[in-house]
Amino acid sequence: MARKGILGKGTEFWVLHGTTPELTKLNCLKAFDWGDENYDEYDNNCLDNPDVATSDFILGKPGDGSIAIDTDPTNATHLLLLGFADSLEPIVIYAGYSDGAGVPTLTGSVIELPDTRSWSYATVSLRKGKPVTEANSLVNHTLPLRRQSKVIDEWKVP
């Protein structure tokens, strides 16, 4: 039976960061959530409308998501993510999905995404999350993520 959709396993992540732009591959994320888009609304209802109140969406507000890791102090990218959460530095995260292969390239401050796989990316800020310790589990962090932009999707065309 053919798979319908893109499998989450095999998704790879990169982060663009620093005043002199640097692109770093993130290793061993457990879960990633871009967060939902929330919209302000304004009431466009008339007083003489007896049936329903109506409204229109106006401005989109990027939502909160998260990045989950099984915290590994020997994984430099886990420490990098924890550092971003401490500094609240805005970063750009790129997700390259499992429907293909290829890595982004950085030339100066311009990122080029290969069309050999589907991509999503957005500017985000991370906040500090507490370590969670449970019996029979690895110590882990869930870092709250606040998007500073829309999520841009670039889908691979077969």
Short mmCIF file of N, CA, C and O in Angstrom, two decimals, residues 43-99:
data_model
loop_
_atom_site.label_atom_id
_atom_site.label_comp_id
_atom_site.label_asym_id
_atom_site.label_seq_id
_atom_site.Cartn_x
_atom_site.Cartn_y
_atom_site.Cartn_z
N ASP A 43 -15.76 42.72 14.63
CA ASP A 43 -17.20 42.47 14.55
C ASP A 43 -17.76 43.26 13.37
O ASP A 43 -17.68 44.49 13.34
N ASN A 44 -18.28 42.58 12.37
CA ASN A 44 -18.90 43.26 11.23
C ASN A 44 -20.42 43.08 11.25
O ASN A 44 -21.09 43.24 10.24
N ASN A 45 -20.94 42.76 12.40
CA ASN A 45 -22.35 42.49 12.58
C ASN A 45 -23.15 43.79 12.59
O ASN A 45 -22.65 44.83 13.00
N CYS A 46 -24.37 43.73 12.13
CA CYS A 46 -25.30 44.87 12.20
C CYS A 46 -26.32 44.59 13.31
O CYS A 46 -26.69 43.44 13.55
N LEU A 47 -26.74 45.63 13.95
CA LEU A 47 -27.71 45.47 15.04
C LEU A 47 -29.02 44.85 14.56
O LEU A 47 -29.72 44.18 15.34
N ASP A 48 -29.36 45.06 13.30
CA ASP A 48 -30.63 44.52 12.81
C ASP A 48 -30.52 43.09 12.29
O ASP A 48 -31.47 42.56 11.75
N ASN A 49 -29.37 42.44 12.48
CA ASN A 49 -29.22 41.04 12.09
C ASN A 49 -29.69 40.19 13.27
O ASN A 49 -28.99 40.07 14.28
N PRO A 50 -30.86 39.56 13.17
CA PRO A 50 -31.41 38.84 14.31
C PRO A 50 -30.88 37.41 14.47
O PRO A 50 -31.12 36.77 15.49
N ASP A 51 -30.15 36.90 13.45
CA ASP A 51 -29.81 35.47 13.45
C ASP A 51 -28.48 35.14 14.13
O ASP A 51 -28.44 34.33 15.05
N VAL A 52 -27.40 35.72 13.62
CA VAL A 52 -26.07 35.37 14.14
C VAL A 52 -25.19 36.59 14.18
O VAL A 52 -25.36 37.53 13.41
N ALA A 53 -24.23 36.56 15.07
CA ALA A 53 -23.20 37.59 15.08
C ALA A 53 -22.13 37.18 14.07
O ALA A 53 -21.78 36.00 13.97
N THR A 54 -21.65 38.11 13.30
CA THR A 54 -20.64 37.80 12.29
C THR A 54 -19.38 38.61 12.54
O THR A 54 -19.40 39.66 13.18
N SER A 55 -18.28 38.09 12.02
CA SER A 55 -17.00 38.79 12.16
C SER A 55 -16.10 38.39 11.01
O SER A 55 -16.34 37.39 10.33
N ASP A 56 -15.05 39.18 10.79
CA ASP A 56 -14.05 38.89 9.79
C ASP A 56 -12.69 38.79 10.46
O ASP A 56 -12.41 39.49 11.44
N PHE A 57 -11.84 37.90 9.91
CA PHE A 57 -10.47 37.80 10.39
C PHE A 57 -9.67 38.96 9.82
O PHE A 57 -9.86 39.35 8.67
N ILE A 58 -8.74 39.48 10.63
CA ILE A 58 -7.87 40.53 10.12
C ILE A 58 -6.41 40.13 10.26
O ILE A 58 -5.90 39.44 9.40
N LEU A 59 -5.78 40.46 11.30
CA LEU A 59 -4.33 40.28 11.42
C LEU A 59 -3.99 38.94 12.03
O LEU A 59 -4.50 38.58 13.09
N GLY A 60 -3.10 38.19 11.37
CA GLY A 60 -2.64 36.91 11.90
C GLY A 60 -1.56 37.13 12.95
O GLY A 60 -0.70 37.99 12.80
N LYS A 61 -1.63 36.35 14.01
CA LYS A 61 -0.61 36.40 15.06
C LYS A 61 0.06 35.04 15.12
O LYS A 61 -0.62 34.03 15.36
N PRO A 62 1.38 35.00 14.90
CA PRO A 62 2.08 33.72 15.02
C PRO A 62 1.86 33.12 16.40
O PRO A 62 1.85 33.83 17.41
N GLY A 63 1.70 31.81 16.43
CA GLY A 63 1.39 31.13 17.66
C GLY A 63 2.60 30.56 18.37
O GLY A 63 3.75 30.72 17.94
N ASP A 64 2.33 29.90 19.47
CA ASP A 64 3.37 29.25 20.26
C ASP A 64 3.45 27.78 19.89
O ASP A 64 2.44 27.11 19.74
N GLY A 65 4.65 27.30 19.77
CA GLY A 65 4.91 25.89 19.52
C GLY A 65 5.97 25.42 20.50
O GLY A 65 6.13 25.99 21.58
N SER A 66 6.73 24.40 20.12
CA SER A 66 7.77 23.90 21.02
C SER A 66 8.74 22.99 20.28
O SER A 66 8.44 22.47 19.21
N ILE A 67 9.91 22.84 20.89
CA ILE A 67 10.90 21.87 20.45
C ILE A 67 11.19 20.99 21.64
O ILE A 67 11.47 21.49 22.74
N ALA A 68 11.13 19.67 21.45
CA ALA A 68 11.41 18.73 22.53
C ALA A 68 12.73 18.00 22.23
O ALA A 68 12.97 17.58 21.09
N ILE A 69 13.56 17.89 23.26
CA ILE A 69 14.81 17.15 23.15
C ILE A 69 14.98 16.26 24.37
O ILE A 69 14.52 16.60 25.46
N ASP A 70 15.62 15.10 24.19
CA ASP A 70 16.14 14.34 25.31
C ASP A 70 17.52 14.93 25.55
O ASP A 70 18.46 14.69 24.78
N THR A 71 17.64 15.74 26.57
CA THR A 71 18.79 16.60 26.78
C THR A 71 20.09 15.80 26.88
O THR A 71 20.24 14.95 27.74
N ASP A 72 21.01 16.11 25.94
CA ASP A 72 22.28 15.42 25.87
C ASP A 72 23.40 16.46 25.86
O ASP A 72 23.61 17.13 24.85
N PRO A 73 24.12 16.61 26.97
CA PRO A 73 25.17 17.63 27.02
C PRO A 73 26.34 17.35 26.08
O PRO A 73 27.16 18.23 25.85
N THR A 74 26.40 16.15 25.48
CA THR A 74 27.45 15.88 24.49
C THR A 74 26.98 16.23 23.08
O THR A 74 27.77 16.14 22.13
N ASN A 75 25.71 16.64 22.93
CA ASN A 75 25.16 17.05 21.64
C ASN A 75 25.25 18.59 21.59
O ASN A 75 24.49 19.28 22.25
N ALA A 76 26.19 19.10 20.80
CA ALA A 76 26.43 20.55 20.73
C ALA A 76 25.18 21.32 20.31
O ALA A 76 24.97 22.46 20.75
N THR A 77 24.32 20.71 19.48
CA THR A 77 23.14 21.45 19.04
C THR A 77 22.08 21.53 20.13
O THR A 77 21.30 22.48 20.16
N HIS A 78 22.05 20.58 21.05
CA HIS A 78 21.15 20.70 22.20
C HIS A 78 21.59 21.90 23.05
O HIS A 78 20.75 22.69 23.49
N LEU A 79 22.89 22.03 23.26
CA LEU A 79 23.41 23.15 24.05
C LEU A 79 23.16 24.47 23.31
O LEU A 79 22.86 25.49 23.94
N LEU A 80 23.27 24.45 21.98
CA LEU A 80 22.99 25.64 21.18
C LEU A 80 21.53 26.07 21.36
O LEU A 80 21.24 27.25 21.59
N LEU A 81 20.60 25.12 21.28
CA LEU A 81 19.18 25.43 21.48
C LEU A 81 18.92 25.99 22.87
O LEU A 81 18.18 26.96 23.04
N LEU A 82 19.53 25.39 23.89
CA LEU A 82 19.37 25.90 25.25
C LEU A 82 19.93 27.30 25.38
O LEU A 82 19.38 28.15 26.09
N GLY A 83 21.02 27.59 24.66
CA GLY A 83 21.60 28.93 24.65
C GLY A 83 20.67 29.94 23.98
O GLY A 83 20.52 31.07 24.45
N PHE A 84 20.03 29.54 22.87
CA PHE A 84 19.05 30.43 22.22
C PHE A 84 17.90 30.74 23.17
O PHE A 84 17.39 31.85 23.20
N ALA A 85 17.49 29.73 23.96
CA ALA A 85 16.40 29.93 24.91
C ALA A 85 16.82 30.89 26.01
O ALA A 85 16.01 31.70 26.48
N ASP A 86 18.08 30.85 26.43
CA ASP A 86 18.57 31.79 27.44
C ASP A 86 18.64 33.21 26.90
O ASP A 86 18.30 34.16 27.59
N SER A 87 19.08 33.35 25.65
CA SER A 87 19.32 34.69 25.08
C SER A 87 18.08 35.31 24.44
O SER A 87 18.04 36.51 24.22
N LEU A 88 17.08 34.49 24.12
CA LEU A 88 15.88 34.93 23.39
C LEU A 88 16.22 35.48 22.01
O LEU A 88 15.44 36.20 21.41
N GLU A 89 17.39 35.12 21.47
CA GLU A 89 17.82 35.57 20.15
C GLU A 89 16.90 35.03 19.07
O GLU A 89 16.63 33.83 19.01
N PRO A 90 16.38 35.91 18.18
CA PRO A 90 15.58 35.40 17.06
C PRO A 90 16.45 34.56 16.13
O PRO A 90 17.59 34.93 15.83
N ILE A 91 15.91 33.45 15.69
CA ILE A 91 16.61 32.53 14.79
C ILE A 91 15.62 32.11 13.70
O ILE A 91 14.42 32.29 13.85
N VAL A 92 16.14 31.56 12.61
CA VAL A 92 15.27 31.01 11.57
C VAL A 92 15.49 29.50 11.55
O VAL A 92 16.63 29.04 11.48
N ILE A 93 14.39 28.76 11.66
CA ILE A 93 14.47 27.30 11.64
C ILE A 93 13.91 26.80 10.31
O ILE A 93 12.86 27.26 9.85
N TYR A 94 14.65 25.88 9.71
CA TYR A 94 14.28 25.25 8.45
C TYR A 94 14.04 23.77 8.71
O TYR A 94 14.89 23.10 9.29
N ALA A 95 12.88 23.27 8.28
CA ALA A 95 12.56 21.84 8.37
C ALA A 95 12.57 21.27 6.97
O ALA A 95 11.81 21.71 6.11
N GLY A 96 13.46 20.30 6.72
CA GLY A 96 13.51 19.58 5.45
C GLY A 96 12.84 18.24 5.65
O GLY A 96 13.32 17.40 6.41
N TYR A 97 11.71 18.03 4.99
CA TYR A 97 10.90 16.85 5.25
C TYR A 97 11.45 15.59 4.58
O TYR A 97 12.32 15.64 3.73
N SER A 98 10.89 14.46 5.00
CA SER A 98 11.41 13.14 4.61
C SER A 98 11.00 12.71 3.20
O SER A 98 11.30 11.60 2.79
N ASP A 99 10.37 13.61 2.44
CA ASP A 99 9.96 13.24 1.08
C ASP A 99 11.10 13.41 0.07
O ASP A 99 10.88 13.33 -1.13
#
